[in-house]
């Protein structure tokens, strides 16, 4: 049997309807007013094209010291805002996990932003899945395998789409090739927001 994507990848197209998208966006924009998105600097010294902020007890950060999860915004020094209850509920419903998420990375793609092929390996326990929610402009998402050289498939992630990466897919290479500017009117100023719910620290 052939399959179009790796085992452990699940996609729910349009899982959030227009009302749920608008309500979630309001909450994320309010959090972004407290914890502004910024362009992280890779350990190699280059600013990423994607702007980032985080919600929850821990947030993913990168700088000259490397990649890690940290409890405070690197620019404001404040704790990250809480993860909205609607996202905790979505994790409880879809992730089938023994513990709640302790981190939600917020990626903001303005015009021209992209994310190169990578693995998410900075979390303590890869048996927890990652749950992704897309809002705004459609992204051209690339999903590969465990090896960087494995074949990849290209999928579109549109506003309201939710995907789960568990099992073998949890360590799959993936990235965002491009975002289709103007494909949605949801995000003020244009662009795309992606929220990834994660378990960064080991569960108790
Ligand atoms: C596959 N974000 O934040 S979300 C990231 O759309 C990231 O902003 C992309 O890759 C974005 O790390 C893709 C879908 C996704 C998220 C996590 C994954 C796919 C994944 C983890 C493992 C494998
Ligand atoms: Fe990733």
Short mmCIF file of N, CA and C in Angstrom, two decimals, residues 108-201:
data_model
loop_
_atom_site.label_atom_id
_atom_site.label_comp_id
_atom_site.label_asym_id
_atom_site.label_seq_id
_atom_site.Cartn_x
_atom_site.Cartn_y
_atom_site.Cartn_z
N UNK A 108 4.23 34.03 13.11
CA UNK A 108 3.56 35.03 12.29
C UNK A 108 4.32 35.18 10.97
N UNK A 109 3.62 34.84 9.89
CA UNK A 109 4.20 34.94 8.55
C UNK A 109 3.62 36.16 7.86
N UNK A 110 4.40 37.22 7.81
CA UNK A 110 4.03 38.37 6.98
C UNK A 110 4.54 38.09 5.57
N UNK A 111 4.32 39.01 4.65
CA UNK A 111 4.66 38.76 3.24
C UNK A 111 6.10 38.28 3.08
N UNK A 112 6.27 37.17 2.40
CA UNK A 112 7.60 36.67 2.06
C UNK A 112 8.24 35.77 3.12
N UNK A 113 7.62 35.64 4.31
CA UNK A 113 8.22 34.80 5.34
C UNK A 113 8.08 33.32 4.98
N UNK A 114 9.06 32.52 5.38
CA UNK A 114 9.03 31.08 5.15
C UNK A 114 9.78 30.40 6.29
N UNK A 115 9.71 29.07 6.29
CA UNK A 115 10.44 28.32 7.32
C UNK A 115 11.07 27.11 6.64
N UNK A 116 12.38 27.03 6.72
CA UNK A 116 13.11 25.94 6.06
C UNK A 116 12.82 24.59 6.70
N UNK A 117 13.18 23.54 5.96
CA UNK A 117 12.94 22.17 6.42
C UNK A 117 13.71 21.92 7.72
N UNK A 118 13.01 21.41 8.74
CA UNK A 118 13.64 21.19 10.05
C UNK A 118 12.89 20.09 10.79
N UNK A 119 13.47 19.66 11.90
CA UNK A 119 12.77 18.78 12.86
C UNK A 119 12.55 19.57 14.13
N UNK A 120 11.52 19.21 14.89
CA UNK A 120 11.27 19.82 16.21
C UNK A 120 11.81 18.84 17.25
N UNK A 121 12.97 19.17 17.81
CA UNK A 121 13.66 18.21 18.69
C UNK A 121 14.09 18.84 20.00
N UNK A 122 13.50 19.96 20.36
CA UNK A 122 13.94 20.64 21.58
C UNK A 122 13.06 20.31 22.78
N UNK A 123 12.12 19.36 22.58
CA UNK A 123 11.20 18.98 23.66
C UNK A 123 11.76 17.75 24.38
N UNK A 124 11.31 17.58 25.63
CA UNK A 124 11.90 16.53 26.48
C UNK A 124 11.40 15.13 26.11
N UNK A 125 10.19 15.03 25.60
CA UNK A 125 9.56 13.71 25.43
C UNK A 125 8.81 13.67 24.11
N UNK A 126 9.38 12.98 23.12
CA UNK A 126 8.78 12.95 21.77
C UNK A 126 7.56 12.03 21.70
N UNK A 127 7.19 11.39 22.82
CA UNK A 127 5.97 10.59 22.78
C UNK A 127 4.73 11.50 22.82
N UNK A 128 4.93 12.78 23.19
CA UNK A 128 3.82 13.74 23.09
C UNK A 128 3.74 14.27 21.67
N UNK A 129 2.54 14.39 21.13
CA UNK A 129 2.40 14.94 19.78
C UNK A 129 2.53 16.46 19.77
N UNK A 130 2.53 17.02 18.59
CA UNK A 130 2.41 18.47 18.38
C UNK A 130 1.09 18.69 17.66
N UNK A 131 0.33 19.70 18.10
CA UNK A 131 -0.94 20.03 17.45
C UNK A 131 -0.83 21.42 16.85
N UNK A 132 -1.10 21.55 15.56
CA UNK A 132 -0.93 22.81 14.82
C UNK A 132 -2.27 23.36 14.36
N UNK A 133 -2.46 24.66 14.55
CA UNK A 133 -3.68 25.36 14.11
C UNK A 133 -3.26 26.50 13.19
N UNK A 134 -3.84 26.57 12.01
CA UNK A 134 -3.51 27.62 11.05
C UNK A 134 -4.62 28.66 10.97
N UNK A 135 -4.23 29.92 10.91
CA UNK A 135 -5.17 31.05 10.79
C UNK A 135 -4.66 32.01 9.72
N UNK A 136 -5.55 32.47 8.85
CA UNK A 136 -5.15 33.47 7.87
C UNK A 136 -4.74 32.85 6.55
N UNK A 137 -3.77 33.47 5.90
CA UNK A 137 -3.38 33.05 4.54
C UNK A 137 -2.95 31.58 4.50
N UNK A 138 -3.24 30.94 3.38
CA UNK A 138 -2.89 29.53 3.14
C UNK A 138 -1.39 29.38 3.01
N UNK A 139 -0.84 28.33 3.64
CA UNK A 139 0.59 28.02 3.54
C UNK A 139 0.80 26.80 2.67
N UNK A 140 1.91 26.79 1.95
CA UNK A 140 2.37 25.60 1.24
C UNK A 140 3.36 24.90 2.19
N UNK A 141 2.88 23.79 2.76
CA UNK A 141 3.58 23.05 3.82
C UNK A 141 4.27 21.85 3.19
N UNK A 142 5.50 21.59 3.59
CA UNK A 142 6.24 20.44 3.08
C UNK A 142 6.48 19.46 4.23
N UNK A 143 6.12 18.22 4.02
CA UNK A 143 6.27 17.19 5.06
C UNK A 143 7.11 16.05 4.49
N UNK A 144 8.21 15.74 5.18
CA UNK A 144 9.11 14.68 4.75
C UNK A 144 9.15 13.54 5.74
N UNK A 145 10.30 12.95 5.89
CA UNK A 145 10.45 11.79 6.75
C UNK A 145 11.48 12.01 7.83
N UNK A 146 11.94 10.92 8.41
CA UNK A 146 12.86 11.01 9.54
C UNK A 146 14.24 11.49 9.11
N UNK A 147 14.62 11.12 7.89
CA UNK A 147 15.89 11.59 7.34
C UNK A 147 15.64 12.82 6.49
N UNK A 148 16.56 13.76 6.53
CA UNK A 148 16.42 15.00 5.75
C UNK A 148 16.27 14.71 4.26
N UNK A 149 16.93 13.61 3.82
CA UNK A 149 16.93 13.26 2.39
C UNK A 149 15.70 12.45 1.99
N UNK A 150 14.82 12.09 2.93
CA UNK A 150 13.61 11.33 2.59
C UNK A 150 12.72 12.14 1.65
N UNK A 151 11.88 11.44 0.85
CA UNK A 151 10.96 12.17 -0.04
C UNK A 151 9.98 13.01 0.76
N UNK A 152 9.49 14.08 0.15
CA UNK A 152 8.56 14.98 0.83
C UNK A 152 7.27 15.08 0.03
N UNK A 153 6.22 15.48 0.71
CA UNK A 153 4.96 15.80 0.03
C UNK A 153 4.63 17.25 0.34
N UNK A 154 3.93 17.90 -0.57
CA UNK A 154 3.52 19.29 -0.39
C UNK A 154 2.02 19.32 -0.13
N UNK A 155 1.64 20.01 0.94
CA UNK A 155 0.23 20.11 1.34
C UNK A 155 -0.08 21.57 1.61
N UNK A 156 -1.34 21.94 1.47
CA UNK A 156 -1.73 23.31 1.81
C UNK A 156 -2.40 23.32 3.17
N UNK A 157 -2.02 24.28 3.98
CA UNK A 157 -2.67 24.49 5.27
C UNK A 157 -3.42 25.81 5.21
N UNK A 158 -4.74 25.72 5.27
CA UNK A 158 -5.60 26.90 5.14
C UNK A 158 -6.12 27.31 6.52
N UNK A 159 -6.73 28.48 6.57
CA UNK A 159 -7.26 29.02 7.82
C UNK A 159 -8.31 28.07 8.40
N UNK A 160 -8.14 27.72 9.67
CA UNK A 160 -9.06 26.80 10.34
C UNK A 160 -8.62 25.36 10.29
N UNK A 161 -7.60 25.06 9.50
CA UNK A 161 -7.09 23.68 9.44
C UNK A 161 -6.31 23.36 10.71
N UNK A 162 -6.46 22.14 11.18
CA UNK A 162 -5.75 21.67 12.37
C UNK A 162 -5.03 20.38 11.97
N UNK A 163 -3.75 20.25 12.37
CA UNK A 163 -3.07 18.98 12.11
C UNK A 163 -2.31 18.50 13.33
N UNK A 164 -2.21 17.18 13.43
CA UNK A 164 -1.58 16.52 14.57
C UNK A 164 -0.38 15.73 14.06
N UNK A 165 0.74 15.85 14.75
CA UNK A 165 1.96 15.14 14.41
C UNK A 165 2.32 14.27 15.59
N UNK A 166 2.04 13.00 15.47
CA UNK A 166 2.34 12.06 16.56
C UNK A 166 3.04 10.85 15.99
N UNK A 167 3.44 9.95 16.87
CA UNK A 167 4.08 8.71 16.42
C UNK A 167 5.29 9.02 15.56
N UNK A 168 5.49 8.26 14.47
CA UNK A 168 6.66 8.49 13.61
C UNK A 168 6.70 9.90 13.02
N UNK A 169 5.52 10.51 12.81
CA UNK A 169 5.49 11.85 12.21
C UNK A 169 6.05 12.92 13.15
N UNK A 170 6.11 12.59 14.43
CA UNK A 170 6.57 13.59 15.41
C UNK A 170 7.98 14.09 15.10
N UNK A 171 8.80 13.24 14.54
CA UNK A 171 10.19 13.64 14.24
C UNK A 171 10.43 13.79 12.74
N UNK A 172 9.35 13.94 12.00
CA UNK A 172 9.48 14.15 10.55
C UNK A 172 10.03 15.54 10.25
N UNK A 173 10.81 15.63 9.17
CA UNK A 173 11.24 16.94 8.68
C UNK A 173 10.03 17.65 8.06
N UNK A 174 9.99 18.97 8.22
CA UNK A 174 8.86 19.74 7.69
C UNK A 174 9.27 21.20 7.60
N UNK A 175 8.50 21.94 6.80
CA UNK A 175 8.76 23.37 6.67
C UNK A 175 7.65 24.05 5.90
N UNK A 176 7.74 25.37 5.81
CA UNK A 176 6.76 26.17 5.07
C UNK A 176 7.49 26.79 3.89
N UNK A 177 7.15 26.31 2.68
CA UNK A 177 7.83 26.81 1.47
C UNK A 177 7.44 28.26 1.18
N UNK A 178 6.14 28.54 1.33
CA UNK A 178 5.68 29.91 1.08
C UNK A 178 4.26 30.04 1.59
N UNK A 179 3.83 31.29 1.70
CA UNK A 179 2.47 31.61 2.11
C UNK A 179 1.84 32.38 0.96
N UNK A 180 0.59 32.06 0.66
CA UNK A 180 -0.09 32.66 -0.48
C UNK A 180 -0.75 33.97 -0.03
N UNK A 181 -0.06 35.07 -0.32
CA UNK A 181 -0.50 36.39 0.15
C UNK A 181 -1.89 36.70 -0.39
N UNK A 182 -2.76 37.21 0.47
CA UNK A 182 -4.10 37.63 0.05
C UNK A 182 -5.10 36.51 -0.07
N UNK A 183 -4.73 35.28 0.36
CA UNK A 183 -5.66 34.15 0.23
C UNK A 183 -6.71 34.14 1.35
N UNK A 184 -6.51 34.95 2.39
CA UNK A 184 -7.49 35.08 3.47
C UNK A 184 -7.52 36.54 3.90
N UNK A 185 -8.63 36.95 4.46
CA UNK A 185 -8.71 38.33 4.99
C UNK A 185 -8.72 38.32 6.51
N UNK A 186 -8.43 37.18 7.13
CA UNK A 186 -8.61 37.07 8.59
C UNK A 186 -7.61 37.92 9.39
N UNK A 187 -6.35 37.84 9.08
CA UNK A 187 -5.32 38.48 9.92
C UNK A 187 -5.18 39.96 9.55
N UNK A 188 -5.38 40.87 10.52
CA UNK A 188 -5.22 42.30 10.23
C UNK A 188 -3.80 42.58 9.72
N UNK A 189 -3.71 43.31 8.63
CA UNK A 189 -2.40 43.58 8.04
C UNK A 189 -1.94 42.49 7.08
N UNK A 190 -2.70 41.39 7.03
CA UNK A 190 -2.39 40.30 6.10
C UNK A 190 -1.40 39.32 6.68
N UNK A 191 -1.38 38.13 6.11
CA UNK A 191 -0.42 37.11 6.53
C UNK A 191 -1.07 35.92 7.19
N UNK A 192 -0.23 35.15 7.86
CA UNK A 192 -0.66 33.87 8.43
C UNK A 192 -0.14 33.74 9.85
N UNK A 193 -0.97 33.17 10.71
CA UNK A 193 -0.56 32.79 12.06
C UNK A 193 -0.63 31.27 12.18
N UNK A 194 0.40 30.66 12.73
CA UNK A 194 0.34 29.24 13.04
C UNK A 194 0.62 29.07 14.53
N UNK A 195 -0.24 28.31 15.18
CA UNK A 195 -0.10 28.03 16.62
C UNK A 195 0.26 26.57 16.75
N UNK A 196 1.35 26.26 17.44
CA UNK A 196 1.67 24.85 17.70
C UNK A 196 1.67 24.60 19.19
N UNK A 197 0.77 23.71 19.59
CA UNK A 197 0.70 23.28 20.99
C UNK A 197 1.68 22.13 21.18
N UNK A 198 2.49 22.25 22.23
CA UNK A 198 3.54 21.26 22.49
C UNK A 198 3.63 20.93 23.98
N UNK A 199 4.22 19.81 24.26
CA UNK A 199 4.65 19.49 25.61
C UNK A 199 6.18 19.62 25.59
N UNK A 200 6.70 20.70 26.17
CA UNK A 200 8.15 20.97 26.11
C UNK A 200 8.91 20.27 27.21
N UNK A 201 8.37 20.32 28.44
CA UNK A 201 9.02 19.68 29.59
C UNK A 201 8.46 18.27 29.76
#
